[in-house]
Coordinates of C-alpha atoms in Angstrom, one line a residue:
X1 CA -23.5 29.0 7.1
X2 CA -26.0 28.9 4.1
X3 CA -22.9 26.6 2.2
X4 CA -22.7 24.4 5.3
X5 CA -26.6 24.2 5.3
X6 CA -26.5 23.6 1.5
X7 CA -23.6 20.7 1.8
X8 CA -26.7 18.9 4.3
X9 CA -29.5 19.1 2.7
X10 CA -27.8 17.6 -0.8
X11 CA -25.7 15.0 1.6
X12 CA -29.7 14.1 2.7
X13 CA -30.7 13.6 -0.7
X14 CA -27.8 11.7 -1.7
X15 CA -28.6 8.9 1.1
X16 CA -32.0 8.5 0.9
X17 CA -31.3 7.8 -3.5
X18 CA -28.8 5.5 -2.5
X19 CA -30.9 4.0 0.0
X20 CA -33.2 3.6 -3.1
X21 CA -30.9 2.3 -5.2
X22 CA -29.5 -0.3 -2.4
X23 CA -33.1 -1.4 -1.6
X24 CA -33.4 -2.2 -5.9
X25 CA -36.3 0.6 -5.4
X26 CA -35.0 2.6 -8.3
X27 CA -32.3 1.1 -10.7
X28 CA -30.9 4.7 -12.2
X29 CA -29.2 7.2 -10.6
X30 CA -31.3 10.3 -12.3
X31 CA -34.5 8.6 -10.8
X32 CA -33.5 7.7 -7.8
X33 CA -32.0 11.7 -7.0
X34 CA -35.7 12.9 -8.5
X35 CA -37.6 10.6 -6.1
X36 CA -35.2 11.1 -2.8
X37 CA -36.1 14.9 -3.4
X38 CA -39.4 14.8 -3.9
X39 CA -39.9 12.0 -0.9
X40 CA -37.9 14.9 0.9
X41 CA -39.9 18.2 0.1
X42 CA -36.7 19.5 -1.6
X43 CA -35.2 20.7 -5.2
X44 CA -31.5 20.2 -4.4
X45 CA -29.8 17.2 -6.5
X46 CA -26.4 16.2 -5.6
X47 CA -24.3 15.0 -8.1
X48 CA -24.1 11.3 -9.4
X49 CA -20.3 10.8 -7.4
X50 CA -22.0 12.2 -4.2
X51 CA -24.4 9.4 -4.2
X52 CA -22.2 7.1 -5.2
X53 CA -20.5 8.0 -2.3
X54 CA -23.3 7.3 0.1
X55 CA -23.9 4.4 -1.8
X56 CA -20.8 3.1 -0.8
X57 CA -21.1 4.1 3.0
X58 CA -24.6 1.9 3.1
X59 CA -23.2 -0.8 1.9
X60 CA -19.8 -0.5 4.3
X61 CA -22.2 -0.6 7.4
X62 CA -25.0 -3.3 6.1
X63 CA -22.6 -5.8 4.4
X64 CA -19.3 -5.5 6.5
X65 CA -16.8 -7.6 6.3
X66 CA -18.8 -9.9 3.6
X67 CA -18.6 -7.4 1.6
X68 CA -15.0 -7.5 0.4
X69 CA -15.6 -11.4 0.3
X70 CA -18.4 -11.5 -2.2
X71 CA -16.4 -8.3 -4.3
X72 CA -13.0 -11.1 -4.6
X73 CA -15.5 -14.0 -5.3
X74 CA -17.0 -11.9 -7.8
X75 CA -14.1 -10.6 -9.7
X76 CA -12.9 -14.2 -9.5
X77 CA -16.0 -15.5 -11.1
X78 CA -15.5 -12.4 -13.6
X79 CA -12.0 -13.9 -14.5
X80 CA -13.7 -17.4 -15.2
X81 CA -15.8 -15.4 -17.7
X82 CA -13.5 -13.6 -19.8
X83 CA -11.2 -16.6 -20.1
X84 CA -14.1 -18.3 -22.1
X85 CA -14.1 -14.7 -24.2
X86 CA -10.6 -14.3 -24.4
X87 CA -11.1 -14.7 -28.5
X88 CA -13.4 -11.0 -27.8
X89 CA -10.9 -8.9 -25.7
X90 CA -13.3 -8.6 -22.7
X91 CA -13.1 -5.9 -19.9
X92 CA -14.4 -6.0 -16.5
X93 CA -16.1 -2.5 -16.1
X94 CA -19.5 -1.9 -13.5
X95 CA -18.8 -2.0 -9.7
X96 CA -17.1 -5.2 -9.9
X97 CA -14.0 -3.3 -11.8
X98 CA -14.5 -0.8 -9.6
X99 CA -14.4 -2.2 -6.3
X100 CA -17.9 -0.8 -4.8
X101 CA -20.0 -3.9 -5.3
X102 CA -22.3 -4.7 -2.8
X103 CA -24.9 -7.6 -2.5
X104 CA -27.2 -6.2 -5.4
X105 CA -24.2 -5.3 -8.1
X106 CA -23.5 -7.4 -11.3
X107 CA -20.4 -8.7 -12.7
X108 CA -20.8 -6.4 -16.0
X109 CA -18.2 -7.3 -19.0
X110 CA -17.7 -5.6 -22.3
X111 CA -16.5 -7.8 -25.7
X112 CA -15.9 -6.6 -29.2
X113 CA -16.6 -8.9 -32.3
X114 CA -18.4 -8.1 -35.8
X115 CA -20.5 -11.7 -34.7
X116 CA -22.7 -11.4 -31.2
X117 CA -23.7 -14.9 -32.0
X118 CA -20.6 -16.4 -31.6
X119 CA -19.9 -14.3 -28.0
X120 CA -23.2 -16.3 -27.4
X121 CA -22.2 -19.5 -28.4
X122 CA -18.7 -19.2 -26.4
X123 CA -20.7 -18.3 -23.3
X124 CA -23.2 -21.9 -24.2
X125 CA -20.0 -23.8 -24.6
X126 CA -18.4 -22.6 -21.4
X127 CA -21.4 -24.3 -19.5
X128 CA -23.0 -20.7 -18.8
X129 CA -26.9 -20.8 -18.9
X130 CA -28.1 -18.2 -20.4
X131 CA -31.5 -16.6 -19.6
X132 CA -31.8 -13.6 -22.2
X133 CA -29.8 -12.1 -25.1
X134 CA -31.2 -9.2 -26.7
X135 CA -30.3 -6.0 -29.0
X136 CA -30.1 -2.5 -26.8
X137 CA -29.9 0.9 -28.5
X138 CA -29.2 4.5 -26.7
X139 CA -28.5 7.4 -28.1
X140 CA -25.3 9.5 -27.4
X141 CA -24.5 12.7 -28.7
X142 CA -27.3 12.6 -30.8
X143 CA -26.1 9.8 -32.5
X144 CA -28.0 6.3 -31.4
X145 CA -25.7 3.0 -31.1
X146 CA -26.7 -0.7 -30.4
X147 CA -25.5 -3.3 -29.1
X148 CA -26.3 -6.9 -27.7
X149 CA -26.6 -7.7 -24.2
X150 CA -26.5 -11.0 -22.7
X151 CA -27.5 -12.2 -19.5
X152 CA -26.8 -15.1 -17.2
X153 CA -26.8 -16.1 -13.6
X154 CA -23.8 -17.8 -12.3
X155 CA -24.5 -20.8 -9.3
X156 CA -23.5 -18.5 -6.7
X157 CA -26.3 -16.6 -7.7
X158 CA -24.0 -13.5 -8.7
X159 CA -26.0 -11.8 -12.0
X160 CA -23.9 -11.1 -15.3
X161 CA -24.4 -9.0 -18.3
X162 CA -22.0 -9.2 -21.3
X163 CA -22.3 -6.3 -23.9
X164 CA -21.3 -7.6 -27.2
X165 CA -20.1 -4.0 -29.4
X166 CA -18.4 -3.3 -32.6
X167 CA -14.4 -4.1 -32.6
X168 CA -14.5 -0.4 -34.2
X169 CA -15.4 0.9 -30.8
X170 CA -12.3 -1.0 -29.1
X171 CA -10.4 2.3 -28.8
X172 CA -13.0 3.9 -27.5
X173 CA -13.1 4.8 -23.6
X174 CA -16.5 6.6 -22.5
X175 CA -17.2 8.8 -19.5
X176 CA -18.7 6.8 -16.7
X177 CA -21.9 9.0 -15.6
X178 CA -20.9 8.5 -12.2
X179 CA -18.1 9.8 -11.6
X180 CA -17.2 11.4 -14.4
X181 CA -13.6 9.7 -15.4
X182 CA -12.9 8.0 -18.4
X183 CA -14.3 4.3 -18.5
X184 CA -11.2 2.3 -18.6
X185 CA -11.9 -1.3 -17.1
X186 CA -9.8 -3.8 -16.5
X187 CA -8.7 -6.3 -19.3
X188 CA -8.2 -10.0 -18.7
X189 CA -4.5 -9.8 -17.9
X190 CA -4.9 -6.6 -16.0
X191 CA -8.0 -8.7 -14.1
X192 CA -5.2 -11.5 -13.5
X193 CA -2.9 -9.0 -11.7
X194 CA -5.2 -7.5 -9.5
X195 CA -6.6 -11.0 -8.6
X196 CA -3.1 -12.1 -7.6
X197 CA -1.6 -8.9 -6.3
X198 CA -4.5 -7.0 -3.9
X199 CA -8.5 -8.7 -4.9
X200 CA -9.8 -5.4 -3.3
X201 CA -8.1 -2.7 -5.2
X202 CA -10.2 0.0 -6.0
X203 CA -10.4 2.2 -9.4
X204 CA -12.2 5.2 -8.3
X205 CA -11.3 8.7 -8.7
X206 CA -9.9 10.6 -5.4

């Protein structure tokens, strides 16, 4: 009884941070679990996947059918994009790889080269207007990393970000925070099949 009663009261806190994040109230996951608790009078947090999975479950009943339409348009647009990085060995990652995107998700790509300014100046060149390119540093494992971030907004009004990182971190697949599998992505041919063999295929863990 006290599990079942447990299992509710972190299933409520998981929809009402999703409903945050949904809304664009809160942006991150950890503030958005912190606020839904305290808007709630409670001290439960669910985990990151169980709001994910609400998450998904709002958008399903607001978006509908739309919703698989703007995630194929999306990953369409995201093919456009990394044909004009090819030269960088772009991945689709985010939601859009993922196939949870709703109406407020990005198109979020990943490139590797030693030069961010020539990522840039493929982006120019392929007719994308860019609105803000700048350096971003976190720190993992104790260890802080930076990379470049540039943004753009595409004429269907979709957003896009495209990390620029060291080739040496090619190799490299990192935990998604989310749900806590390895960050794998989808490269441009892999993009390609999925675009031509099932547009809503999703990558998330069962």
């Amino acid at each position: 009884m006290e599990n079942n009663r447990s299992a509710g009261l972190r299933r409520r806190v998981a929809r009402e941070a999703a409903l945050l994040l949904y809304t664009s109230q809160e942006k991150e996951y950890k503030q958005a679990k912190s606020r839904a608790a305290q808007t709630l009078g409670m001290r439960i947090l669910p985990s990151n996947a169980e709001v994910a999975e609400e998450l998904d479950e709002i958008a399903e009943e607001r978006e509908g059918p739309s919703r698989g339409e703007r995630l194929s348009q999306m990953r369409k647009e995201a093919f456009q994009i990394m044909a004009v990085l090819k030269a960088f060995h772009p991945r689709l990652v985010g939601s859009v790889w993922r196939g949870t995107a709703h109406r407020n998700s990005d198109i979020d790509v990943i490139t590797f080269s030693s030069d961010h300014n020539a990522v840039l100046d493929s982006l120019v060149r392929g007719s994308f207007r860019v609105v803000r390119a700048e350096w971003c540093s976190v720190t993992k494992r104790g260890r802080k990393e930076s990379s470049f971030h540039i943004y753009f907004v595409l004429s269907s009004g979709n957003k896009v970000e495209v990390v620029v990182r060291s080739p040496e971190k090619m190799s490299f697949l990192g935990k998604c925070e989310i749900y806590g599998d390895v960050v794998r992505g989808l490269s441009y041919s892999q993009l390609q099949r999925v675009l031509k063999g099932n547009p809503l295929q999703r990558f998330v863990p069962t």
